[in-house]
PDB file of C-alpha atoms and ligand atoms in Angstrom:
ATOM      1  CA  MET A   1      70.514  59.043 147.924  1.00  0.00           C
ATOM      2  CA  ASN A   2      69.387  57.555 144.577  1.00  0.00           C
ATOM      3  CA  LEU A   3      66.697  59.885 143.222  1.00  0.00           C
ATOM      4  CA  GLU A   4      66.345  58.113 139.893  1.00  0.00           C
ATOM      5  CA  LEU A   5      62.657  57.941 138.979  1.00  0.00           C
ATOM      6  CA  LYS A   6      61.480  54.531 137.891  1.00  0.00           C
ATOM      7  CA  LEU A   7      58.514  53.978 135.606  1.00  0.00           C
ATOM      8  CA  ILE A   8      55.774  51.781 136.963  1.00  0.00           C
ATOM      9  CA  ILE A   9      53.993  48.997 135.105  1.00  0.00           C
ATOM     10  CA  ASN A  10      50.740  47.898 136.743  1.00  0.00           C
ATOM     11  CA  LEU A  11      49.824  44.411 135.618  1.00  0.00           C
ATOM     12  CA  SER A  12      46.409  42.906 136.289  1.00  0.00           C
ATOM     13  CA  TYR A  13      44.776  39.693 135.124  1.00  0.00           C
ATOM     14  CA  TYR A  14      41.139  38.734 134.605  1.00  0.00           C
ATOM     15  CA  HIS A  15      40.110  35.157 133.991  1.00  0.00           C
ATOM     16  CA  VAL A  16      37.258  35.782 131.564  1.00  0.00           C
ATOM     17  CA  ALA A  17      35.731  38.602 129.530  1.00  0.00           C
ATOM     18  CA  ASP A  18      32.780  39.090 131.883  1.00  0.00           C
ATOM     19  CA  ASP A  19      35.156  39.870 134.802  1.00  0.00           C
ATOM     20  CA  VAL A  20      36.781  42.849 133.093  1.00  0.00           C
ATOM     21  CA  PRO A  21      35.908  46.166 134.752  1.00  0.00           C
ATOM     22  CA  GLU A  22      35.734  49.548 132.987  1.00  0.00           C
ATOM     23  CA  THR A  23      39.379  50.026 132.165  1.00  0.00           C
ATOM     24  CA  ASP A  24      41.758  52.866 131.431  1.00  0.00           C
ATOM     25  CA  SER A  25      44.562  50.437 130.570  1.00  0.00           C
ATOM     26  CA  GLU A  26      46.588  51.493 127.573  1.00  0.00           C
ATOM     27  CA  ILE A  27      47.489  47.880 126.751  1.00  0.00           C
ATOM     28  CA  ALA A  28      45.368  44.720 126.733  1.00  0.00           C
ATOM     29  CA  VAL A  29      46.778  41.243 126.157  1.00  0.00           C
ATOM     30  CA  VAL A  30      44.343  38.441 125.360  1.00  0.00           C
ATOM     31  CA  ILE A  31      45.336  34.846 126.036  1.00  0.00           C
ATOM     32  CA  ASP A  32      43.677  31.650 124.859  1.00  0.00           C
ATOM     33  CA  VAL A  33      46.387  29.009 125.115  1.00  0.00           C
ATOM     34  CA  LEU A  34      44.042  26.171 124.035  1.00  0.00           C
ATOM     35  CA  ARG A  35      43.839  27.290 121.313  1.00  0.00           C
ATOM     36  CA  ALA A  36      42.637  30.526 119.711  1.00  0.00           C
ATOM     37  CA  THR A  37      45.602  32.804 120.363  1.00  0.00           C
ATOM     38  CA  THR A  38      48.048  29.998 119.549  1.00  0.00           C
ATOM     39  CA  THR A  39      46.244  29.508 116.232  1.00  0.00           C
ATOM     40  CA  ILE A  40      46.303  33.274 115.568  1.00  0.00           C
ATOM     41  CA  SER A  41      50.039  33.479 116.324  1.00  0.00           C
ATOM     42  CA  TRP A  42      50.884  30.566 114.032  1.00  0.00           C
ATOM     43  CA  ALA A  43      48.596  31.765 111.240  1.00  0.00           C
ATOM     44  CA  LEU A  44      50.386  35.125 111.200  1.00  0.00           C
ATOM     45  CA  LYS A  45      53.781  33.439 111.415  1.00  0.00           C
ATOM     46  CA  ASN A  46      52.775  31.388 108.368  1.00  0.00           C
ATOM     47  CA  GLY A  47      51.953  34.486 106.369  1.00  0.00           C
ATOM     48  CA  ALA A  48      48.229  35.082 106.888  1.00  0.00           C
ATOM     49  CA  ASP A  49      47.441  38.665 105.932  1.00  0.00           C
ATOM     50  CA  SER A  50      45.094  39.258 108.875  1.00  0.00           C
ATOM     51  CA  ILE A  51      42.557  37.715 111.204  1.00  0.00           C
ATOM     52  CA  GLN A  52      39.120  39.224 111.685  1.00  0.00           C
ATOM     53  CA  VAL A  53      37.303  37.988 114.771  1.00  0.00           C
ATOM     54  CA  PHE A  54      33.562  37.463 115.206  1.00  0.00           C
ATOM     55  CA  SER A  55      31.156  36.304 117.886  1.00  0.00           C
ATOM     56  CA  ASP A  56      28.333  35.790 115.430  1.00  0.00           C
ATOM     57  CA  LEU A  57      28.719  33.083 112.796  1.00  0.00           C
ATOM     58  CA  ASP A  58      26.193  34.569 110.340  1.00  0.00           C
ATOM     59  CA  LEU A  59      27.945  37.917 110.440  1.00  0.00           C
ATOM     60  CA  LEU A  60      31.243  36.113 109.875  1.00  0.00           C
ATOM     61  CA  LYS A  61      29.863  34.407 106.756  1.00  0.00           C
ATOM     62  CA  ASP A  62      28.284  37.622 105.421  1.00  0.00           C
ATOM     63  CA  THR A  63      31.493  39.599 105.892  1.00  0.00           C
ATOM     64  CA  ALA A  64      33.633  36.859 104.369  1.00  0.00           C
ATOM     65  CA  SER A  65      31.355  36.620 101.340  1.00  0.00           C
ATOM     66  CA  ASN A  66      32.466  40.131 100.322  1.00  0.00           C
ATOM     67  CA  TRP A  67      36.033  38.855  99.884  1.00  0.00           C
ATOM     68  CA  ASP A  68      37.479  36.989  96.901  1.00  0.00           C
ATOM     69  CA  ASP A  69      37.169  33.267  97.323  1.00  0.00           C
ATOM     70  CA  ASP A  70      40.912  32.712  97.013  1.00  0.00           C
ATOM     71  CA  LYS A  71      41.734  35.411  99.586  1.00  0.00           C
ATOM     72  CA  ARG A  72      39.634  34.176 102.497  1.00  0.00           C
ATOM     73  CA  ILE A  73      39.502  31.306 104.961  1.00  0.00           C
ATOM     74  CA  MET A  74      36.620  30.832 107.382  1.00  0.00           C
ATOM     75  CA  LEU A  75      37.463  29.250 110.768  1.00  0.00           C
ATOM     76  CA  ALA A  76      34.864  28.319 113.333  1.00  0.00           C
ATOM     77  CA  GLU A  77      35.019  26.238 116.486  1.00  0.00           C
ATOM     78  CA  ARG A  78      32.382  25.493 119.111  1.00  0.00           C
ATOM     79  CA  GLY A  79      32.942  23.136 122.015  1.00  0.00           C
ATOM     80  CA  GLY A  80      36.388  22.265 120.666  1.00  0.00           C
ATOM     81  CA  LYS A  81      34.956  20.977 117.360  1.00  0.00           C
ATOM     82  CA  THR A  82      35.089  22.394 113.831  1.00  0.00           C
ATOM     83  CA  MET A  83      31.732  23.800 112.711  1.00  0.00           C
ATOM     84  CA  ASN A  84      30.097  22.429 109.569  1.00  0.00           C
ATOM     85  CA  GLY A  85      30.222  24.781 106.602  1.00  0.00           C
ATOM     86  CA  PHE A  86      33.576  26.359 107.537  1.00  0.00           C
ATOM     87  CA  ASP A  87      37.008  25.786 106.021  1.00  0.00           C
ATOM     88  CA  LEU A  88      38.887  25.109 109.247  1.00  0.00           C
ATOM     89  CA  GLY A  89      38.446  24.635 112.975  1.00  0.00           C
ATOM     90  CA  ASN A  90      40.732  26.134 115.553  1.00  0.00           C
ATOM     91  CA  SER A  91      43.962  24.205 115.471  1.00  0.00           C
ATOM     92  CA  PRO A  92      47.371  25.892 115.199  1.00  0.00           C
ATOM     93  CA  LEU A  93      48.413  22.883 113.104  1.00  0.00           C
ATOM     94  CA  SER A  94      45.787  23.572 110.455  1.00  0.00           C
ATOM     95  CA  VAL A  95      46.930  27.115 109.608  1.00  0.00           C
ATOM     96  CA  THR A  96      49.860  26.044 107.449  1.00  0.00           C
ATOM     97  CA  LYS A  97      51.668  28.365 105.054  1.00  0.00           C
ATOM     98  CA  GLU A  98      50.101  26.550 102.087  1.00  0.00           C
ATOM     99  CA  ILE A  99      46.609  27.256 103.404  1.00  0.00           C
ATOM    100  CA  VAL A 100      46.812  30.740 104.945  1.00  0.00           C
ATOM    101  CA  GLU A 101      49.554  32.693 103.173  1.00  0.00           C
ATOM    102  CA  GLY A 102      48.273  36.067 101.939  1.00  0.00           C
ATOM    103  CA  LYS A 103      44.735  35.397 103.145  1.00  0.00           C
ATOM    104  CA  ARG A 104      42.346  36.980 105.596  1.00  0.00           C
ATOM    105  CA  LEU A 105      41.090  34.536 108.210  1.00  0.00           C
ATOM    106  CA  PHE A 106      37.512  35.085 109.383  1.00  0.00           C
ATOM    107  CA  MET A 107      37.466  33.470 112.804  1.00  0.00           C
ATOM    108  CA  SER A 108      35.033  32.650 115.578  1.00  0.00           C
ATOM    109  CA  THR A 109      35.757  30.430 118.593  1.00  0.00           C
ATOM    110  CA  THR A 110      33.878  29.548 121.767  1.00  0.00           C
ATOM    111  CA  ASN A 111      35.799  31.823 124.131  1.00  0.00           C
ATOM    112  CA  GLY A 112      38.950  33.355 122.650  1.00  0.00           C
ATOM    113  CA  THR A 113      37.298  35.637 120.135  1.00  0.00           C
ATOM    114  CA  LYS A 114      34.859  36.829 122.834  1.00  0.00           C
ATOM    115  CA  SER A 115      37.803  38.041 124.933  1.00  0.00           C
ATOM    116  CA  LEU A 116      39.373  39.766 121.930  1.00  0.00           C
ATOM    117  CA  LYS A 117      36.135  41.627 121.286  1.00  0.00           C
ATOM    118  CA  LYS A 118      35.738  42.583 124.935  1.00  0.00           C
ATOM    119  CA  VAL A 119      38.884  44.742 124.984  1.00  0.00           C
ATOM    120  CA  GLN A 120      38.845  45.966 121.387  1.00  0.00           C
ATOM    121  CA  ASN A 121      38.634  49.610 122.484  1.00  0.00           C
ATOM    122  CA  VAL A 122      41.945  49.501 124.331  1.00  0.00           C
ATOM    123  CA  GLU A 123      44.663  51.500 122.557  1.00  0.00           C
ATOM    124  CA  TYR A 124      47.090  48.587 122.116  1.00  0.00           C
ATOM    125  CA  LEU A 125      45.568  45.111 121.888  1.00  0.00           C
ATOM    126  CA  PHE A 126      47.782  42.041 121.525  1.00  0.00           C
ATOM    127  CA  ALA A 127      47.013  38.318 121.279  1.00  0.00           C
ATOM    128  CA  MET A 128      49.449  36.147 123.219  1.00  0.00           C
ATOM    129  CA  SER A 129      50.103  32.443 123.430  1.00  0.00           C
ATOM    130  CA  LEU A 130      52.982  30.600 125.077  1.00  0.00           C
ATOM    131  CA  PRO A 131      55.017  30.406 121.827  1.00  0.00           C
ATOM    132  CA  ASN A 132      55.077  34.208 121.490  1.00  0.00           C
ATOM    133  CA  ARG A 133      55.183  35.125 125.185  1.00  0.00           C
ATOM    134  CA  LYS A 134      58.637  36.703 124.998  1.00  0.00           C
ATOM    135  CA  SER A 135      57.869  38.722 121.853  1.00  0.00           C
ATOM    136  CA  VAL A 136      54.677  40.128 123.338  1.00  0.00           C
ATOM    137  CA  ALA A 137      56.389  40.885 126.657  1.00  0.00           C
ATOM    138  CA  GLU A 138      59.227  42.727 124.897  1.00  0.00           C
ATOM    139  CA  ARG A 139      56.689  44.782 122.918  1.00  0.00           C
ATOM    140  CA  ILE A 140      54.806  45.693 126.083  1.00  0.00           C
ATOM    141  CA  MET A 141      58.014  46.822 127.792  1.00  0.00           C
ATOM    142  CA  SER A 142      59.076  48.866 124.770  1.00  0.00           C
ATOM    143  CA  LEU A 143      55.832  50.873 124.840  1.00  0.00           C
ATOM    144  CA  ASN A 144      56.520  52.321 128.314  1.00  0.00           C
ATOM    145  CA  LYS A 145      52.856  52.384 129.296  1.00  0.00           C
ATOM    146  CA  GLU A 146      51.652  52.244 132.857  1.00  0.00           C
ATOM    147  CA  ASN A 147      48.619  49.952 132.869  1.00  0.00           C
ATOM    148  CA  VAL A 148      48.507  46.533 131.268  1.00  0.00           C
ATOM    149  CA  LEU A 149      45.406  44.389 131.445  1.00  0.00           C
ATOM    150  CA  ILE A 150      45.831  40.680 130.762  1.00  0.00           C
ATOM    151  CA  LEU A 151      42.662  38.800 129.873  1.00  0.00           C
ATOM    152  CA  GLY A 152      42.224  35.053 129.698  1.00  0.00           C
ATOM    153  CA  SER A 153      39.458  33.331 127.782  1.00  0.00           C
ATOM    154  CA  GLY A 154      38.414  30.568 130.166  1.00  0.00           C
ATOM    155  CA  TRP A 155      35.605  28.272 129.206  1.00  0.00           C
ATOM    156  CA  GLU A 156      32.060  29.639 128.871  1.00  0.00           C
ATOM    157  CA  GLY A 157      32.552  32.127 131.684  1.00  0.00           C
ATOM    158  CA  SER A 158      34.643  30.036 134.026  1.00  0.00           C
ATOM    159  CA  TYR A 159      38.304  29.858 134.990  1.00  0.00           C
ATOM    160  CA  SER A 160      40.905  28.060 132.917  1.00  0.00           C
ATOM    161  CA  LEU A 161      44.197  26.737 134.241  1.00  0.00           C
ATOM    162  CA  GLU A 162      46.169  27.123 131.026  1.00  0.00           C
ATOM    163  CA  ASP A 163      45.331  30.795 130.432  1.00  0.00           C
ATOM    164  CA  SER A 164      46.259  31.604 134.034  1.00  0.00           C
ATOM    165  CA  LEU A 165      49.523  29.735 133.557  1.00  0.00           C
ATOM    166  CA  ALA A 166      50.337  31.913 130.537  1.00  0.00           C
ATOM    167  CA  ALA A 167      49.344  35.100 132.391  1.00  0.00           C
ATOM    168  CA  GLY A 168      51.841  34.102 135.082  1.00  0.00           C
ATOM    169  CA  ALA A 169      54.454  33.373 132.402  1.00  0.00           C
ATOM    170  CA  LEU A 170      54.003  36.852 130.935  1.00  0.00           C
ATOM    171  CA  ALA A 171      54.148  38.595 134.317  1.00  0.00           C
ATOM    172  CA  SER A 172      57.201  36.585 135.300  1.00  0.00           C
ATOM    173  CA  TYR A 173      59.066  37.599 132.121  1.00  0.00           C
ATOM    174  CA  ILE A 174      58.238  41.271 132.657  1.00  0.00           C
ATOM    175  CA  ILE A 175      59.278  41.176 136.321  1.00  0.00           C
ATOM    176  CA  GLU A 176      62.609  39.594 135.368  1.00  0.00           C
ATOM    177  CA  ASN A 177      63.392  41.812 132.394  1.00  0.00           C
ATOM    178  CA  SER A 178      61.803  45.221 132.846  1.00  0.00           C
ATOM    179  CA  ASN A 179      63.660  48.260 134.116  1.00  0.00           C
ATOM    180  CA  SER A 180      60.378  49.572 135.491  1.00  0.00           C
ATOM    181  CA  TYR A 181      58.898  48.873 138.877  1.00  0.00           C
ATOM    182  CA  VAL A 182      56.328  46.119 138.256  1.00  0.00           C
ATOM    183  CA  ASP A 183      53.219  46.162 140.395  1.00  0.00           C
ATOM    184  CA  ILE A 184      51.154  42.969 140.418  1.00  0.00           C
ATOM    185  CA  SER A 185      47.831  44.712 140.839  1.00  0.00           C
ATOM    186  CA  ASN A 186      45.388  41.939 141.637  1.00  0.00           C
ATOM    187  CA  ASP A 187      45.179  38.574 143.362  1.00  0.00           C
ATOM    188  CA  GLU A 188      44.306  36.804 140.122  1.00  0.00           C
ATOM    189  CA  LEU A 189      47.759  37.652 138.781  1.00  0.00           C
ATOM    190  CA  GLN A 190      49.521  36.775 142.052  1.00  0.00           C
ATOM    191  CA  ALA A 191      47.883  33.362 141.845  1.00  0.00           C
ATOM    192  CA  SER A 192      48.908  33.025 138.189  1.00  0.00           C
ATOM    193  CA  LEU A 193      52.528  33.736 139.075  1.00  0.00           C
ATOM    194  CA  ALA A 194      52.384  31.022 141.720  1.00  0.00           C
ATOM    195  CA  LEU A 195      50.874  28.666 139.143  1.00  0.00           C
ATOM    196  CA  TRP A 196      53.666  29.471 136.685  1.00  0.00           C
ATOM    197  CA  ASN A 197      56.280  28.726 139.325  1.00  0.00           C
ATOM    198  CA  VAL A 198      54.737  25.316 139.960  1.00  0.00           C
ATOM    199  CA  TRP A 199      54.296  24.247 136.325  1.00  0.00           C
ATOM    200  CA  LYS A 200      56.920  26.171 134.323  1.00  0.00           C
ATOM    201  CA  ASN A 201      59.067  23.089 133.793  1.00  0.00           C
ATOM    202  CA  ASN A 202      56.132  20.935 132.811  1.00  0.00           C
ATOM    203  CA  ILE A 203      53.888  23.088 130.647  1.00  0.00           C
ATOM    204  CA  LEU A 204      52.659  20.203 128.499  1.00  0.00           C
ATOM    205  CA  GLU A 205      51.416  18.335 131.564  1.00  0.00           C
ATOM    206  CA  CYS A 206      49.648  21.442 132.836  1.00  0.00           C
ATOM    207  CA  LEU A 207      47.770  21.835 129.536  1.00  0.00           C
ATOM    208  CA  LYS A 208      46.671  18.201 129.581  1.00  0.00           C
ATOM    209  CA  THR A 209      45.592  18.470 133.224  1.00  0.00           C
ATOM    210  CA  ALA A 210      43.385  21.501 132.508  1.00  0.00           C
ATOM    211  CA  THR A 211      39.662  20.897 132.015  1.00  0.00           C
ATOM    212  CA  HIS A 212      39.791  22.069 128.414  1.00  0.00           C
ATOM    213  CA  GLY A 213      42.823  19.847 127.840  1.00  0.00           C
ATOM    214  CA  LYS A 214      40.749  16.911 129.083  1.00  0.00           C
ATOM    215  CA  ARG A 215      37.855  18.016 126.877  1.00  0.00           C
ATOM    216  CA  LEU A 216      40.106  17.996 123.807  1.00  0.00           C
ATOM    217  CA  THR A 217      41.554  14.607 124.780  1.00  0.00           C
ATOM    218  CA  SER A 218      38.025  13.215 124.981  1.00  0.00           C
ATOM    219  CA  LEU A 219      37.326  14.473 121.451  1.00  0.00           C
ATOM    220  CA  GLY A 220      40.278  12.789 119.727  1.00  0.00           C
ATOM    221  CA  ASP A 221      44.035  12.742 119.327  1.00  0.00           C
ATOM    222  CA  TYR A 222      45.218  16.266 120.120  1.00  0.00           C
ATOM    223  CA  GLU A 223      48.745  15.326 121.138  1.00  0.00           C
ATOM    224  CA  ASP A 224      50.338  17.532 118.463  1.00  0.00           C
ATOM    225  CA  ASP A 225      48.076  20.464 119.374  1.00  0.00           C
ATOM    226  CA  PHE A 226      49.175  20.141 123.003  1.00  0.00           C
ATOM    227  CA  LYS A 227      52.831  20.058 121.982  1.00  0.00           C
ATOM    228  CA  CYS A 228      52.424  23.111 119.768  1.00  0.00           C
ATOM    229  CA  CYS A 229      50.439  25.095 122.350  1.00  0.00           C
ATOM    230  CA  SER A 230      52.923  24.307 125.134  1.00  0.00           C
ATOM    231  CA  GLN A 231      56.047  25.566 123.315  1.00  0.00           C
ATOM    232  CA  LEU A 232      57.551  28.634 124.942  1.00  0.00           C
ATOM    233  CA  ASP A 233      59.172  31.685 123.321  1.00  0.00           C
ATOM    234  CA  CYS A 234      59.698  30.198 119.866  1.00  0.00           C
ATOM    235  CA  LEU A 235      57.666  32.686 117.780  1.00  0.00           C
ATOM    236  CA  ASP A 236      58.726  36.243 117.030  1.00  0.00           C
ATOM    237  CA  ILE A 237      55.229  37.328 115.997  1.00  0.00           C
ATOM    238  CA  VAL A 238      53.283  39.997 117.898  1.00  0.00           C
ATOM    239  CA  PRO A 239      49.628  39.775 116.817  1.00  0.00           C
ATOM    240  CA  ALA A 240      48.154  43.257 117.230  1.00  0.00           C
ATOM    241  CA  GLN A 241      44.766  44.809 116.542  1.00  0.00           C
ATOM    242  CA  LEU A 242      45.650  47.453 113.950  1.00  0.00           C
ATOM    243  CA  GLU A 243      42.064  48.217 112.970  1.00  0.00           C
ATOM    244  CA  ARG A 244      38.988  47.393 115.019  1.00  0.00           C
ATOM    245  CA  GLY A 245      38.395  43.634 115.106  1.00  0.00           C
ATOM    246  CA  VAL A 246      41.300  42.887 112.752  1.00  0.00           C
ATOM    247  CA  ILE A 247      44.578  41.416 113.948  1.00  0.00           C
ATOM    248  CA  ARG A 248      47.820  41.541 111.998  1.00  0.00           C
ATOM    249  CA  ALA A 249      51.457  40.694 112.614  1.00  0.00           C
ATOM    250  CA  SER A 250      53.312  43.695 113.989  1.00  0.00           C
TER     251      SER A 250
HETATM  252  C1  LIG B 301      38.062  28.793 122.463  1.00  0.00           C
HETATM  253  O1  LIG B 301      38.010  29.911 121.947  1.00  0.00           O
HETATM  254  O2  LIG B 301      37.339  28.451 123.370  1.00  0.00           O
HETATM  255  C2  LIG B 301      39.043  27.774 122.001  1.00  0.00           C
HETATM  256  O3  LIG B 301      40.169  28.254 121.488  1.00  0.00           O
HETATM  257  C3  LIG B 301      38.640  26.368 122.034  1.00  0.00           C
HETATM  258  C4  LIG B 301      39.461  25.407 121.203  1.00  0.00           C
HETATM  259  O4  LIG B 301      39.341  25.372 119.998  1.00  0.00           O
HETATM  260  O5  LIG B 301      40.245  24.644 121.767  1.00  0.00           O
END
C-alpha cells in the first residue's frame, strides 16, 4: 500500500472583490487581464521600481507629490480611458523601459486596483496576467501552502470572461504540474477551467469577445493591447505585494 502523504492545494476563484468571503488563504492571486495586471507585469519587466495602488485619485496625487518628479509616474484609468491630469492610462504598451525604469508607478484603475486592495491582508499577494501565468503558478507551487484564493476584477461588480479564462489557465497549469493533490474548491473555478478548455487555443478571440474587449474596441484601436494581453507564459516576472499596497518584482 502506498502511504505517501500528499500535500493538498485548495484553489478557489471569485469573480469580483465584493464576492470574496472572510479568508484564511495564505496566497491570493489577483487577475485583471484587460488590463491592470498585464500593465503591472510589463511595467515591472521593464524595470519599474514598484507600483503603488489606489482607489482614490486625490490620495494617489497627494502621495505621489511627496516623491521626486523624476522618480514617479501617475497612471489612472476610468471606463477604459486615461484620466486627465495623469501621466499615463492603463495600457501595457505605455509602460516602456524608457518611461518607467527606476520609477514608482502610482496607479488607479476602474476594477483591478480595487481587487488588489481587497486582498491586501493576505500573506502572499501576487498580480497575474496571461503573460506571467506560468511564473506565478510556479511561485505558488514552490510555497507549499494549502489555500490559494484567485480573484478576478470583473467590471464594476460584474463577471468578466477574460479574468475567468485566466483563472482557468492558472488552475490548469497547477493541476498539470503540481505534485500536490489539487482540489478545485468552488464552482466558479470549475467553470473557469471549462472556459479555458474551450478557448485556450484562441485566447485573442476570447478577449475580443468579452464585454470589456468590446468596450475597448468601441473606444479606439486596441489591437496591440489585445495581442499583448493575450500572450501566454512569456514573462518571468512575479509581481508581489512586498509592503502593504506596494507591488514589486519578486
Ligand atoms: C480595470 O481596472 O478595470 C481595467 O484594467 C480597465 C482597463 O484599463 O482596460
